[in-house]
Short mmCIF file of C-alpha atoms in Angstrom, two decimals:
data_model
loop_
_atom_site.label_atom_id
_atom_site.label_comp_id
_atom_site.label_asym_id
_atom_site.label_seq_id
_atom_site.Cartn_x
_atom_site.Cartn_y
_atom_site.Cartn_z
CA UNK A 12 178.98 135.63 57.33
CA UNK A 13 180.99 136.45 60.83
CA UNK A 14 184.88 136.67 60.68
CA UNK A 15 186.38 133.20 62.10
CA UNK A 16 188.18 134.36 65.77
CA UNK A 17 191.23 133.35 66.17
CA UNK A 18 193.32 132.57 69.69
CA UNK A 19 196.61 134.05 69.34
CA UNK A 20 197.34 134.76 73.01
CA UNK A 21 195.51 131.58 74.43
CA UNK A 22 197.71 129.32 72.12
CA UNK A 23 200.90 130.68 74.21
CA UNK A 24 198.63 130.14 77.19
CA UNK A 25 198.12 126.53 76.00
CA UNK A 26 201.63 125.73 75.18
CA UNK A 27 202.48 127.10 78.97
CA UNK A 28 199.76 124.76 80.32
CA UNK A 29 198.26 128.20 81.74
CA UNK A 30 194.60 127.99 80.55
CA UNK A 31 191.63 126.65 82.76
CA UNK A 32 189.94 123.45 81.49
CA UNK A 33 186.89 125.43 79.89
CA UNK A 34 189.45 127.82 78.10
CA UNK A 35 191.66 124.89 77.13
CA UNK A 36 188.80 123.09 75.63
CA UNK A 37 187.59 126.02 73.75
CA UNK A 38 190.88 126.57 72.47
CA UNK A 39 191.70 122.94 71.37
CA UNK A 40 188.02 122.88 69.73
CA UNK A 41 189.10 126.16 67.42
CA UNK A 42 192.44 124.39 66.62
CA UNK A 43 190.78 121.44 65.10
CA UNK A 44 189.21 123.49 62.47
CA UNK A 45 191.70 126.23 62.01
CA UNK A 46 194.85 125.50 60.11
CA UNK A 47 196.26 129.02 60.72
CA UNK A 48 196.53 128.55 64.51
CA UNK A 49 197.66 125.05 64.47
CA UNK A 50 200.70 126.43 62.22
CA UNK A 51 201.35 128.88 65.01
CA UNK A 52 201.18 126.48 67.61
CA UNK A 53 203.68 124.15 66.04
CA UNK A 54 205.78 127.33 65.39
CA UNK A 55 205.89 128.41 69.17
CA UNK A 56 206.38 124.64 70.29
CA UNK A 57 209.52 124.14 68.18
CA UNK A 58 210.97 127.37 69.25
CA UNK A 59 210.50 126.72 72.72
CA UNK A 60 212.00 123.25 72.21
CA UNK A 61 214.92 124.60 70.18
CA UNK A 62 215.94 127.18 72.94
CA UNK A 63 215.55 124.52 75.83
CA UNK A 64 218.31 122.23 74.07
CA UNK A 65 220.48 125.07 73.25
CA UNK A 66 220.68 126.87 76.55
CA UNK A 67 220.90 125.17 79.79
CA UNK A 68 222.58 127.15 82.77
CA UNK A 69 226.36 125.90 83.12
CA UNK A 70 227.19 125.31 87.05
CA UNK A 71 230.31 126.66 88.26
CA UNK A 72 233.29 124.24 88.17
CA UNK A 73 233.40 122.06 90.84
CA UNK A 74 236.87 122.52 91.97
CA UNK A 75 236.65 126.47 92.25
CA UNK A 76 236.15 126.71 95.81
CA UNK A 77 238.67 124.48 96.66
CA UNK A 78 241.51 126.14 94.16
CA UNK A 79 240.74 129.34 95.98
CA UNK A 80 241.13 127.94 99.15
CA UNK A 81 244.00 125.75 98.30
CA UNK A 82 245.84 129.23 96.76
CA UNK A 83 245.19 131.20 100.26
CA UNK A 84 246.65 128.30 102.67
CA UNK A 85 249.76 128.11 100.46
CA UNK A 86 249.88 132.04 100.89
CA UNK A 87 249.39 131.47 104.50
CA UNK A 88 252.40 128.91 104.74
CA UNK A 89 254.68 131.22 103.02
CA UNK A 90 253.82 134.38 105.37
CA UNK A 91 254.50 131.89 108.34
CA UNK A 92 258.08 131.60 107.56
CA UNK A 93 258.53 135.28 107.49
CA UNK A 94 259.38 137.50 110.61
CA UNK A 95 255.94 138.12 112.55
CA UNK A 96 255.16 141.97 112.26
CA UNK A 97 253.60 144.02 115.18
CA UNK A 98 250.34 144.16 113.05
CA UNK A 99 248.56 141.24 115.01
CA UNK A 100 245.01 142.37 112.97
CA UNK A 101 246.63 141.27 109.55
CA UNK A 102 245.52 137.68 109.59
CA UNK A 103 242.12 138.19 110.65
CA UNK A 104 241.74 140.83 107.83
CA UNK A 105 243.35 138.36 105.01
CA UNK A 106 240.70 135.70 106.13
CA UNK A 107 238.00 138.44 105.88
CA UNK A 108 239.32 139.38 102.18
CA UNK A 109 239.20 135.54 101.23
CA UNK A 110 235.61 135.26 102.45
CA UNK A 111 234.53 138.39 100.77
CA UNK A 112 236.19 137.19 97.38
CA UNK A 113 234.29 133.87 97.89
CA UNK A 114 230.98 135.55 98.19
CA UNK A 115 231.35 138.03 95.33
CA UNK A 116 231.89 134.94 93.16
CA UNK A 117 228.83 133.17 94.48
CA UNK A 118 226.57 136.38 93.76
CA UNK A 119 228.44 136.57 90.18
CA UNK A 120 227.39 132.99 89.69
CA UNK A 121 223.74 133.29 90.93
CA UNK A 122 223.08 136.60 88.79
CA UNK A 123 224.34 135.16 85.70
CA UNK A 124 222.08 132.22 86.12
CA UNK A 125 219.00 134.16 86.44
CA UNK A 126 219.92 136.31 83.41
CA UNK A 127 220.72 133.67 81.26
CA UNK A 128 217.26 132.21 82.14
CA UNK A 129 215.40 135.54 80.67
CA UNK A 130 212.48 134.33 78.90
CA UNK A 131 212.36 133.52 74.81
CA UNK A 132 209.32 135.35 75.06
CA UNK A 133 211.05 138.94 75.53
CA UNK A 134 212.42 138.42 71.76
CA UNK A 135 211.42 141.61 70.05
CA UNK A 136 212.78 140.09 66.46
CA UNK A 137 209.45 137.51 65.93
CA UNK A 138 208.42 137.92 62.33
CA UNK A 139 204.50 138.93 62.28
CA UNK A 140 201.84 137.81 60.07
CA UNK A 141 198.36 139.46 59.55
CA UNK A 142 195.90 138.82 62.09
CA UNK A 143 192.44 139.88 63.46
CA UNK A 144 191.96 141.19 66.86
CA UNK A 145 191.98 138.80 69.47
CA UNK A 146 190.26 138.70 72.92
CA UNK A 147 191.57 139.70 76.12
CA UNK A 148 193.91 137.16 77.70
CA UNK A 149 192.38 134.85 79.96
CA UNK A 150 193.62 135.19 83.71
CA UNK A 151 195.63 132.01 85.11
CA UNK A 152 196.33 131.29 88.75
CA UNK A 153 199.86 130.46 88.17
CA UNK A 154 202.81 131.20 85.90
CA UNK A 155 205.62 128.84 84.71
CA UNK A 156 209.44 129.54 85.24
CA UNK A 157 210.62 131.47 81.85
CA UNK A 158 212.06 129.77 79.20
CA UNK A 159 215.89 130.33 78.16
CA UNK A 160 216.59 132.99 75.67
CA UNK A 161 217.91 131.77 72.09
CA UNK A 162 221.45 131.70 71.20
CA UNK A 163 223.01 134.39 68.75
CA UNK A 164 223.05 132.02 65.66
CA UNK A 165 220.84 131.96 62.74
CA UNK A 166 218.04 129.10 62.69
CA UNK A 167 216.42 127.71 59.84
CA UNK A 168 213.30 128.82 58.33
CA UNK A 169 210.06 128.01 60.23
CA UNK A 170 206.35 129.11 60.32
CA UNK A 171 205.66 132.61 61.33
CA UNK A 172 204.67 133.57 64.92
CA UNK A 173 202.32 136.54 65.69
CA UNK A 174 203.62 140.22 67.14
CA UNK A 175 201.41 139.60 70.31
CA UNK A 176 204.48 139.30 72.69
CA UNK A 177 206.14 142.47 73.47
CA UNK A 178 209.83 142.91 74.85
CA UNK A 179 210.01 144.39 78.62
CA UNK A 180 212.66 146.75 79.27
CA UNK A 181 215.60 144.38 81.04
CA UNK A 182 219.18 144.25 80.46
CA UNK A 183 220.51 142.03 77.78
CA UNK A 184 223.71 140.35 77.58
CA UNK A 185 223.68 139.78 73.90
CA UNK A 186 222.05 140.63 70.65
CA UNK A 187 219.34 138.08 70.11
CA UNK A 188 218.93 136.73 66.76
CA UNK A 189 216.57 137.37 63.77
CA UNK A 190 214.37 134.40 62.39
CA UNK A 191 214.78 134.09 58.73
CA UNK A 192 211.47 134.95 56.87
CA UNK A 193 209.80 133.70 53.64
CA UNK A 194 206.97 135.47 51.86
CA UNK A 195 203.42 135.01 53.44
CA UNK A 196 200.81 133.05 51.23
CA UNK A 197 197.46 133.93 51.44
CA UNK A 198 195.48 131.79 53.22
CA UNK A 199 192.82 129.58 51.38
CA UNK A 200 189.02 130.19 52.18
CA UNK A 201 187.87 127.17 54.74
CA UNK A 202 185.36 125.85 52.25
CA UNK A 203 184.75 122.32 54.25
CA UNK A 204 184.34 123.91 57.36
CA UNK A 205 181.65 126.65 55.87
CA UNK A 206 180.03 123.69 54.06
CA UNK A 207 179.70 121.61 57.46
CA UNK A 208 178.36 124.84 59.16
CA UNK A 209 175.52 125.34 56.51
CA UNK A 210 174.74 121.50 57.25
CA UNK A 211 174.19 122.44 60.92
CA UNK A 212 172.51 125.60 60.20
CA UNK A 213 169.79 123.80 58.06
CA UNK A 214 169.17 121.04 60.63
CA UNK A 215 168.74 123.82 63.23
CA UNK A 216 166.24 125.35 60.82
CA UNK A 217 168.40 128.47 60.44
CA UNK A 218 168.84 128.10 56.62
CA UNK A 219 165.41 127.97 54.93
CA UNK A 220 164.83 126.58 51.38
CA UNK A 221 163.31 129.16 48.78
CA UNK A 222 161.73 126.41 46.90
CA UNK A 223 160.14 123.26 48.48
CA UNK A 224 159.65 120.61 45.85
CA UNK A 225 160.80 116.88 44.84
CA UNK A 226 160.79 117.51 41.23
CA UNK A 227 164.44 117.38 40.33
CA UNK A 228 163.43 119.33 36.92
CA UNK A 229 161.67 122.15 38.74
CA UNK A 230 164.40 122.41 40.97
CA UNK A 231 167.26 122.79 37.97
CA UNK A 232 164.60 125.12 36.40
CA UNK A 233 164.52 127.29 39.67
CA UNK A 234 168.33 127.56 39.74
CA UNK A 235 168.49 128.60 36.27
CA UNK A 236 165.84 131.32 36.66
CA UNK A 237 167.11 132.48 40.04
CA UNK A 238 170.69 133.62 38.37
CA UNK A 239 172.90 130.35 38.72
CA UNK A 240 175.23 130.69 35.79
CA UNK A 241 176.42 127.42 35.58
CA UNK A 242 174.48 124.10 34.45
CA UNK A 243 173.05 122.30 37.56
CA UNK A 244 172.76 118.88 37.66
CA UNK A 245 169.64 117.80 40.33
CA UNK A 246 170.07 114.12 40.78
CA UNK A 247 167.53 111.62 41.43
CA UNK A 248 168.55 109.46 44.73
CA UNK A 249 165.06 107.44 44.83
CA UNK A 250 166.61 104.05 44.09
CA UNK A 251 168.73 104.81 47.63
CA UNK A 252 165.77 105.72 49.42
CA UNK A 253 166.45 109.52 49.66
CA UNK A 254 164.01 112.02 48.14
CA UNK A 255 164.43 115.56 47.13
CA UNK A 256 163.08 118.47 49.67
CA UNK A 257 163.92 121.34 47.96
CA UNK A 258 167.03 124.22 47.49
CA UNK A 259 167.90 127.75 47.41
CA UNK A 260 170.54 130.06 45.98
CA UNK A 261 173.11 130.12 48.68
CA UNK A 262 176.33 132.47 49.34
CA UNK A 263 179.43 129.90 50.23
CA UNK A 264 182.11 132.45 51.22
CA UNK A 265 183.03 134.27 47.91
CA UNK A 266 180.84 132.02 45.54
CA UNK A 267 177.28 131.61 44.75
CA UNK A 268 176.29 127.95 45.07
CA UNK A 269 173.12 125.94 44.32
CA UNK A 270 172.04 124.41 47.57
CA UNK A 271 169.50 121.21 47.56
CA UNK A 272 168.80 118.96 50.08
CA UNK A 273 167.60 115.36 50.45
CA UNK A 274 165.85 113.42 53.16
CA UNK A 275 166.15 109.68 53.98
CA UNK A 276 164.91 107.00 56.07
CA UNK A 277 165.15 107.81 60.13
CA UNK A 278 165.13 111.32 58.93
CA UNK A 279 168.70 111.27 57.47
CA UNK A 280 169.90 114.11 55.67
CA UNK A 281 172.08 115.27 53.09
CA UNK A 282 173.08 118.48 51.76
CA UNK A 283 174.32 119.09 48.15
CA UNK A 284 176.14 122.03 46.72
CA UNK A 285 177.45 123.10 43.31
CA UNK A 286 179.72 126.03 42.66
CA UNK A 287 182.20 127.33 40.33
CA UNK A 288 186.06 126.44 40.95
CA UNK A 289 188.82 124.15 40.99
CA UNK A 290 189.45 122.03 43.66
CA UNK A 291 193.13 121.92 43.37
CA UNK A 292 193.14 125.84 44.17
CA UNK A 293 190.26 126.50 46.74
CA UNK A 294 190.36 123.40 49.17
CA UNK A 295 193.02 123.42 52.15
CA UNK A 296 195.28 120.40 52.95
CA UNK A 297 194.34 117.63 55.28
CA UNK A 298 191.95 115.65 52.92
CA UNK A 299 191.73 111.82 52.45
CA UNK A 300 191.93 111.01 48.75
CA UNK A 301 189.98 108.41 46.86
CA UNK A 302 189.30 107.65 43.20
CA UNK A 303 186.43 106.31 41.77
CA UNK A 304 185.74 106.15 38.09
CA UNK A 305 188.57 108.25 37.13
CA UNK A 306 187.09 110.89 39.40
CA UNK A 307 189.17 112.31 42.41
CA UNK A 308 187.45 112.73 45.92
CA UNK A 309 188.40 114.81 48.96
CA UNK A 310 187.17 113.53 52.15
CA UNK A 311 187.38 115.88 55.01
CA UNK A 312 185.89 114.84 58.64
CA UNK A 313 184.62 117.79 60.87
CA UNK A 314 183.33 117.14 64.38
CA UNK A 315 181.06 114.28 63.47
CA UNK A 316 180.36 115.30 59.79
CA UNK A 317 181.66 113.98 56.48
CA UNK A 318 182.50 116.21 53.84
CA UNK A 319 183.20 115.14 50.02
CA UNK A 320 184.21 117.41 47.46
CA UNK A 321 184.49 116.56 43.75
CA UNK A 322 185.30 118.36 40.31
CA UNK A 323 182.51 118.13 37.48
CA UNK A 324 183.74 120.31 34.51
CA UNK A 325 184.29 123.87 35.77
CA UNK A 326 181.89 123.31 38.69
CA UNK A 327 182.79 121.87 42.25
CA UNK A 328 180.28 119.56 43.81
CA UNK A 329 180.33 118.93 47.83
CA UNK A 330 178.12 116.38 49.55
CA UNK A 331 177.74 116.69 53.47
CA UNK A 332 176.04 114.67 56.27
CA UNK A 333 176.35 113.20 59.58
CA UNK A 334 175.31 109.45 58.69
CA UNK A 335 177.91 106.97 58.42
CA UNK A 336 180.95 108.15 56.62
CA UNK A 337 181.50 105.47 54.06
CA UNK A 338 177.84 105.71 53.10
CA UNK A 339 178.23 109.66 52.44
CA UNK A 340 181.35 108.52 50.05
CA UNK A 341 179.30 106.07 48.44
CA UNK A 342 176.49 108.16 47.69
CA UNK A 343 178.93 110.89 46.29
CA UNK A 344 180.43 108.00 43.90
CA UNK A 345 176.81 107.37 42.88
CA UNK A 346 176.15 110.87 41.98
CA UNK A 347 179.50 112.13 40.35
CA UNK A 348 179.94 112.38 36.72
CA UNK A 349 183.11 112.70 34.74
CA UNK A 350 183.06 115.71 32.52
#
């Protein structure tokens, strides 16, 4: 099975609103399925909002120029009371010095403003987490103004960002803060997304059935002889107008599963899989939970498909379809048995 491609650099471009419509649509579709990328997006968004609130360029005092001119005028008045010297160029020289001083102050304020607006993305202290290689960065027509850099203060622990942003060589006014870290937990396999992909592969005739039969007992015997180590339970849905089509021994990520298919009226398709494991250990967050007959069901909606998981002893059962979501849930309720 191909590794899932992550959009690490494109997430930064999406946050800065620099993606073209086609690339933006592709990244947003990926974020719907990838919890890791969603976490990184939220971390980037939080960091930028925090720095924007903490750092705003401070304007020069409103009365700075007035105070300087007042001081110079006072000095002129004092000089006027003294005897006039033979150096007629001195008043002009003093005015030139005053204007030069004002010019230096203005230049210093402008330089301070732009230095303080050095982008947050220059920070070399962002903590990294493992990631797969990403594709080259998409080109963008324009680039937004850089964000203000963070203040030298400790921040609360937040989700970790990928190390894709490198620091450019630029003068720094102050040391940048280090984000506090916490251990990185291993990511759970995306079983709901894989089950949904298996459903699409079957409908696209890319996942053939090894045995084609309408006999549920023959289907269970096939799984036993094909090496499935747990007891399968292929149920009869004839009362609900669904008939068994067949099945195969399937590889679901790192688990061997018994996969079998039902077909109903108007060519409605149900794909059921059974594999060893515990739902509390293998399923990611984001499920809608419902209980029926003392059994807890975990329901996911993935791009128009409904995927329902539940536990039967040491085996996880999952039913997937593109029919009405409530109909899929009711079929799962009918099939499930508390063990």
